[in-house]
Short mmCIF file of C-alpha atoms in Angstrom, two decimals:
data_model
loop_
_atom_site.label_atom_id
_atom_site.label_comp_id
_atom_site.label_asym_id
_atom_site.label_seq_id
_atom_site.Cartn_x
_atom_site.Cartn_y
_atom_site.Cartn_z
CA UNK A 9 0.00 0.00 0.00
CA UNK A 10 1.09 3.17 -1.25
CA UNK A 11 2.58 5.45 2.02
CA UNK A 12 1.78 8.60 0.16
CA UNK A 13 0.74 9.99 -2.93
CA UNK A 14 2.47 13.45 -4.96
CA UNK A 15 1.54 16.69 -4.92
CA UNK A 16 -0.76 16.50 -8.14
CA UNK A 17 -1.91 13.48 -7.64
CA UNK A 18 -3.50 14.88 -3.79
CA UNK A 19 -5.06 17.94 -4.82
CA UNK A 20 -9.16 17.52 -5.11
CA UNK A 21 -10.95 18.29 -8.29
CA UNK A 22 -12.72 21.03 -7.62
CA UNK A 23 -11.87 25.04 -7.45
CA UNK A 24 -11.87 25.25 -3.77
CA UNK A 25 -8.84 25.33 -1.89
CA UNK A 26 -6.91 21.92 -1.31
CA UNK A 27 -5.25 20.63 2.28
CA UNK A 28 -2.38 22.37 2.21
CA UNK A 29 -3.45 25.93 0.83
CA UNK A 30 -6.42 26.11 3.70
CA UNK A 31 -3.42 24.99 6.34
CA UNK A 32 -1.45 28.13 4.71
CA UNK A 33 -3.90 30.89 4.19
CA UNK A 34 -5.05 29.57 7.86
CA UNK A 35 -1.22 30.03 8.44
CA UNK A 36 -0.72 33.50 7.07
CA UNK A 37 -4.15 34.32 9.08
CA UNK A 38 -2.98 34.20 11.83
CA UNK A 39 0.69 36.32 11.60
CA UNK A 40 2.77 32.53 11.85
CA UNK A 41 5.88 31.68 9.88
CA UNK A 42 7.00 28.20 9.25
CA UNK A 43 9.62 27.97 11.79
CA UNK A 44 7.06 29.20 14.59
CA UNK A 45 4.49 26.41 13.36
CA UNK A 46 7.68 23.94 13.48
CA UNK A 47 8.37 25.04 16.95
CA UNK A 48 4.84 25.09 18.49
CA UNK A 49 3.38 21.46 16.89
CA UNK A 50 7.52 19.98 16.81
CA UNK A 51 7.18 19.20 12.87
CA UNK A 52 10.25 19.64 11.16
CA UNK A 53 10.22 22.54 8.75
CA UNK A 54 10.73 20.56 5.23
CA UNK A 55 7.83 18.35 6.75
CA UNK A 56 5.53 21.29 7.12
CA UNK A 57 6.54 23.13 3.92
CA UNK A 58 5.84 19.06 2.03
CA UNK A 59 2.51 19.17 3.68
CA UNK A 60 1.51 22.75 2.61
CA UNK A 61 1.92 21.52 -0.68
CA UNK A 62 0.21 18.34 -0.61
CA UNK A 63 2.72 16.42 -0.61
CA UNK A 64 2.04 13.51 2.83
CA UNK A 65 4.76 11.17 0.96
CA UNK A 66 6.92 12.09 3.52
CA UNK A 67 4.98 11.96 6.43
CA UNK A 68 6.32 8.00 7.15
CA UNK A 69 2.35 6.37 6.45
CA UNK A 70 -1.08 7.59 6.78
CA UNK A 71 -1.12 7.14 10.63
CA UNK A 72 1.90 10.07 10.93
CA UNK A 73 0.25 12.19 8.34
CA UNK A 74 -3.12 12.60 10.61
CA UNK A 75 -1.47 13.19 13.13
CA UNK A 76 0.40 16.38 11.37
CA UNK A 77 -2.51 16.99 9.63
CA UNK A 78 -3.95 17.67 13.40
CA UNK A 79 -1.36 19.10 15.36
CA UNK A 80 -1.00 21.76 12.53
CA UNK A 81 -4.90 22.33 12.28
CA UNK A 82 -5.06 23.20 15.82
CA UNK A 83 -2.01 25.34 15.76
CA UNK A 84 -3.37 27.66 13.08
CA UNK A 85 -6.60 27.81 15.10
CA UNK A 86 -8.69 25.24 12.63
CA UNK A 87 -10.65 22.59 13.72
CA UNK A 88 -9.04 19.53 12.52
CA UNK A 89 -11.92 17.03 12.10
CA UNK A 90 -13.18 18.47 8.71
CA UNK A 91 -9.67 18.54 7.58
CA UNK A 92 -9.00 14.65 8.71
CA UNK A 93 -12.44 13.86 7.19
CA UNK A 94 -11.09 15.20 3.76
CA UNK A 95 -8.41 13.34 3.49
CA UNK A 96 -9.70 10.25 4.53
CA UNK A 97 -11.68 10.53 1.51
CA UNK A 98 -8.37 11.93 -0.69
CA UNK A 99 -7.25 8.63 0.14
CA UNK A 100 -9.17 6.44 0.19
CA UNK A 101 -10.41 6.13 3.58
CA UNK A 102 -8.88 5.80 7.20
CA UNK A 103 -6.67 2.44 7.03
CA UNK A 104 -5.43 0.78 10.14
CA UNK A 105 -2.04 1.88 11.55
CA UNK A 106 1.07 1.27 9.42
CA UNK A 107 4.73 0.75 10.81
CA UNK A 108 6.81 3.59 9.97
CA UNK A 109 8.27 4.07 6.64
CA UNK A 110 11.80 3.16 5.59
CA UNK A 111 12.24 7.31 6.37
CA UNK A 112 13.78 6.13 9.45
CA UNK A 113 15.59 2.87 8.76
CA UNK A 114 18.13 4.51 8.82
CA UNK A 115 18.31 5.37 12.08
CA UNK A 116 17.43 1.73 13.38
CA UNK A 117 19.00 0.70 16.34
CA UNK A 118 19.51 -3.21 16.43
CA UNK A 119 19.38 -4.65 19.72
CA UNK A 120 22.12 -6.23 21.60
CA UNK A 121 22.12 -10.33 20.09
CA UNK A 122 25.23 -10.83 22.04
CA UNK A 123 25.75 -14.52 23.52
CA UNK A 124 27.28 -15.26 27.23
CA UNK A 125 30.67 -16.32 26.83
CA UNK A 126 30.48 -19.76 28.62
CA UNK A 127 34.48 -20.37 27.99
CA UNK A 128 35.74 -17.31 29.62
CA UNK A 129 33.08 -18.03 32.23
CA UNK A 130 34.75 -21.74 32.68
CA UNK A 131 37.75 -20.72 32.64
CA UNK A 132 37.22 -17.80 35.49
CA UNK A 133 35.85 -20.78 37.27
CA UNK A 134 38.41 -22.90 37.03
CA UNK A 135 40.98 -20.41 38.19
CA UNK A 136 38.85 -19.82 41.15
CA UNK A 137 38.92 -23.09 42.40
CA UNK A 138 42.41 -23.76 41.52
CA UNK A 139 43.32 -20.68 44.03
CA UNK A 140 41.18 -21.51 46.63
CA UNK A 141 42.80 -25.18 46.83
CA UNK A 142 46.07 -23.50 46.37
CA UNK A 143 45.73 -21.19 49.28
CA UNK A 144 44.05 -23.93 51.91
CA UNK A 145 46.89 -26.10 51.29
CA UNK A 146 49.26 -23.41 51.99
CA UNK A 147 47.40 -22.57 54.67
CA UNK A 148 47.37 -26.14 56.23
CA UNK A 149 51.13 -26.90 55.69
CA UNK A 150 52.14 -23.18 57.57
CA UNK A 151 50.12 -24.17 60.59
CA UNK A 152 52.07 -25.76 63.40
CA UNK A 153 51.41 -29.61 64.54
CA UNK A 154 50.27 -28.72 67.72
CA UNK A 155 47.72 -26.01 66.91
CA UNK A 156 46.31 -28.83 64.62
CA UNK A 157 46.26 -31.66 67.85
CA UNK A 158 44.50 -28.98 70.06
CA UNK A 159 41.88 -28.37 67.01
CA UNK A 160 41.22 -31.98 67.13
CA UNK A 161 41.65 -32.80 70.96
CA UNK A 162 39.93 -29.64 71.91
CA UNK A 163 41.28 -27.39 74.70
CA UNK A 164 42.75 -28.62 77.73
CA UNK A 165 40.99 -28.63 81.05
CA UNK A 166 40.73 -25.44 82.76
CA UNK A 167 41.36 -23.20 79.60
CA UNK A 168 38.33 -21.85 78.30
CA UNK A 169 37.84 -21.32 74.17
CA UNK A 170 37.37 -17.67 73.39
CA UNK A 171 35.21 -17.61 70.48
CA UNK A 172 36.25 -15.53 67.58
CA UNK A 173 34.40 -12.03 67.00
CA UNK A 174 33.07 -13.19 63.45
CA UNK A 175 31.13 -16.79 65.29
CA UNK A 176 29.58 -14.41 68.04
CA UNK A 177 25.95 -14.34 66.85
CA UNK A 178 25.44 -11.00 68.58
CA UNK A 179 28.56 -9.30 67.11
CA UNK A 180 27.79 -10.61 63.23
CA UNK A 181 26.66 -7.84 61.16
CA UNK A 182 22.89 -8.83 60.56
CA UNK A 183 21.97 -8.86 56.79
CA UNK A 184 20.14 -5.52 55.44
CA UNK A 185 16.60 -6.64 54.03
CA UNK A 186 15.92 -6.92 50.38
CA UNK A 187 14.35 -3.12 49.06
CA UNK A 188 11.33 -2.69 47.44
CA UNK A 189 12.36 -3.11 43.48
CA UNK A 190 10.31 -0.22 42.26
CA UNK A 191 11.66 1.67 45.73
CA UNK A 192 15.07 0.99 44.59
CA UNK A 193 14.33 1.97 41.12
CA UNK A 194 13.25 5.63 42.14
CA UNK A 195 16.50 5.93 44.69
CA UNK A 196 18.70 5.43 41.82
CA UNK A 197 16.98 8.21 39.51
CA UNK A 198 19.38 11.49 39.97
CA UNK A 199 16.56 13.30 42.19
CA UNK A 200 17.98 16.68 40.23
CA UNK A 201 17.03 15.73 36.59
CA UNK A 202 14.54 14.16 34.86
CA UNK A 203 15.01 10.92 33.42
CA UNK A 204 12.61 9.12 30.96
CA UNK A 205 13.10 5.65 29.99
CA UNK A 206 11.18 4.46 26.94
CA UNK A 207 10.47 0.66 26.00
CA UNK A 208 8.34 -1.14 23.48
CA UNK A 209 7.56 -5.10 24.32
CA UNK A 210 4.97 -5.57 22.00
CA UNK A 211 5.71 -3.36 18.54
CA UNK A 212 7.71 -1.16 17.43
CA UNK A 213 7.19 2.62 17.03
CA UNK A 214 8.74 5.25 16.15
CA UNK A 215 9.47 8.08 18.69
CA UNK A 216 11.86 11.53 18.89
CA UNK A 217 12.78 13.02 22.25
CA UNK A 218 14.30 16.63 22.46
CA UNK A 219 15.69 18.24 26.19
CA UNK A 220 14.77 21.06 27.03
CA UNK A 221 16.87 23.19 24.81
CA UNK A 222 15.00 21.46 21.96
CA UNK A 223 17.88 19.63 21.12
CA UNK A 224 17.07 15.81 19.67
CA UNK A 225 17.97 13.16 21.98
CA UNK A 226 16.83 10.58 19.74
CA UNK A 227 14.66 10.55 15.84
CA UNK A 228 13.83 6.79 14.90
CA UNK A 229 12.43 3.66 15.38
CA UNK A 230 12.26 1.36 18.52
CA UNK A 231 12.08 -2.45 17.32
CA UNK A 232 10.01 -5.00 19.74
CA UNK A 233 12.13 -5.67 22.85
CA UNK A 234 14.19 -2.38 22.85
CA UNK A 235 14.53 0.35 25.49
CA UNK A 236 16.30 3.80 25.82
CA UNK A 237 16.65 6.18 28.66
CA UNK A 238 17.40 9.93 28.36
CA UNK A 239 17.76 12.42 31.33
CA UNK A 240 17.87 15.74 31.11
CA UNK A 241 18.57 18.54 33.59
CA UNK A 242 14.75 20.33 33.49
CA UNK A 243 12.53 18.63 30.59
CA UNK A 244 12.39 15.66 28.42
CA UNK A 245 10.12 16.60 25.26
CA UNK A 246 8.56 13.27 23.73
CA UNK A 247 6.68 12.57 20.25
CA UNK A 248 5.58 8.72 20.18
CA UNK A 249 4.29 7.39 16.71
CA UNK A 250 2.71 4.94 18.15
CA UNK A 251 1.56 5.98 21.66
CA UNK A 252 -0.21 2.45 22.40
CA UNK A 253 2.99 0.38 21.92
CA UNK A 254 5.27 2.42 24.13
CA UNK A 255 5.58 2.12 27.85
CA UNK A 256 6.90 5.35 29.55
CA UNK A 257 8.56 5.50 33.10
CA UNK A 258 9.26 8.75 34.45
CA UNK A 259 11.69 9.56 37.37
CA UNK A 260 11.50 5.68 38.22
CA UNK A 261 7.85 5.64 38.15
CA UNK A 262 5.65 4.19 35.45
CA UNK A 263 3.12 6.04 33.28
CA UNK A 264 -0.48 4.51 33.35
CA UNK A 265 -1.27 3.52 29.35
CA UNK A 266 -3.77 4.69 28.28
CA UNK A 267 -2.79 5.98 24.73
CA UNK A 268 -4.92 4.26 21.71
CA UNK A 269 -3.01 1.53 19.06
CA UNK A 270 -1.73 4.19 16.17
CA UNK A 271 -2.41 7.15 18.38
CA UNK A 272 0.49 10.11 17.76
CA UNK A 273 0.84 11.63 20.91
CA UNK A 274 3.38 14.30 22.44
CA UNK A 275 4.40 14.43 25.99
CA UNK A 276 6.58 16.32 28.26
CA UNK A 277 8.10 15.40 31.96
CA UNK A 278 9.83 17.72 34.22
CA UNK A 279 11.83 16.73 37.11
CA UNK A 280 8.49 16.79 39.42
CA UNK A 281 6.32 13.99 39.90
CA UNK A 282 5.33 12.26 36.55
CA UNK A 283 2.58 14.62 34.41
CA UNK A 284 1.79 14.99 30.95
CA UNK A 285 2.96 17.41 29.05
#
């Protein structure tokens, strides 16, 4: 199925305006540039200047392209269900949600395949043992013959054994209980940044994350079975392709899902307790 269609080929039949030229004029309305539509909805600039023009090829699939189509409808004060509506019918209808064009395979990152070295691990075990026999027969052979008789005979009458510190049940350090996992896993988030970890264990999506600067942390696709954390001193700024297959923990905590399958959403965490953006 075709991910997009051109610029001619998108443009309606009849004299009134198309998509992109009612997203412009709306544009131009209302005193906004380009780059301050790119910075409010997070759309790169060549993606907003494509769509203006009809051009959704390089949106990344139908599912992406509604979800520009409606982040830039609301940011040029439109209501973006009559807009959606049209192009659903432009092409063809709403279809399910699509994985993400090969836009971003580019930027795949391939998880981590690597196998446990069982030799070395032998081997480290071997050398373990070897030492410990090593030093307990050194140990026995420096030890003089009658310290071993009295450790067989036991003490003579009259002379008490002095048990060492370390068998003293009241001296032994007692062992510290076992934390809470998801206690432990907020204690090790720095408590002065905020730190998002992303992971998708069912499908993959595609996501970006910017700090607070607006600087991109990461642009591509997370395959089944991946994870990625970013931290960043005040925000983490998120865009998920597709909101239902990602699982979001913020600051150690988890975020409740409740985003649809194919949904585009954009989120933002600050170092306070976990919010949407």
């Amino acid at each position: 199925m075709s991910i997009g269609n051109s610029p001619a080929e998108e443009r309606p039949s009849d004299d009134g305006p198309s998509l992109g030229e009612t997203l412009r004029r709306a544009r131009a309305k209302a005193g906004l540039r380009v780059e301050d539509l790119s910075a409010s909805t997070r759309i790169r600039v060549p993606l907003v200047q494509a769509i203006e023009n009809d051009d959704f090829s390089q949106c990344g699939g139908t599912v992406y392209a509604r979800g520009h189509l409606r982040a830039l409808a609301r940011a040029v004060g439109l209501d973006p269900e009559p807009l959606l509506a049209r192009y659903d019918a432009e092409h063809d209808g709403a279809p399910l949600p699509t994985p993400a064009a090969p836009l971003f395979e580019a930027e795949r990152i391939r998880p981590d395949r690597r196998r446990p070295n069982w030799t070395a691990a032998m081997v480290a075990a071997i050398v373990a043992v070897v030492a410990f026999v090593g030093f307990t027969v050194v140990s026995g052979g420096d030890e003089p013959a009658g310290t071993k008789r009295h450790a067989a005979e036991g003490a003579p009458a009259g002379h008490s054994a002095s048990p060492s510190p370390s068998a003293s049940p009241s001296e032994s350090p007692s062992p510290a209980s076992p934390a809470n996992p998801a206690e432990s896993a907020v204690a090790a988030v720095p408590a002065d940044k905020v730190t998002v970890k992303l992971s998708v264990p069912e499908r993959r999506s595609w996501v970006s994350v910017k700090d607070h600067t607006g600087r991109s942390l990461f642009d591509g696709v997370l395959e089944q079975g991946q994870h990625k954390t970013f931290t960043d001193a005040e925000q983490v700024d998120l865009v998920l392709g597709d909101a239902g297959a990602v699982r979001v923990s913020v600051n150690g905590k988890p975020i409740a899902d409740k985003f649809r399958p194919g949904q585009v959403q954009r989120l933002s965490y600050t170092k306070g307790n976990p919010s949407e953006g």
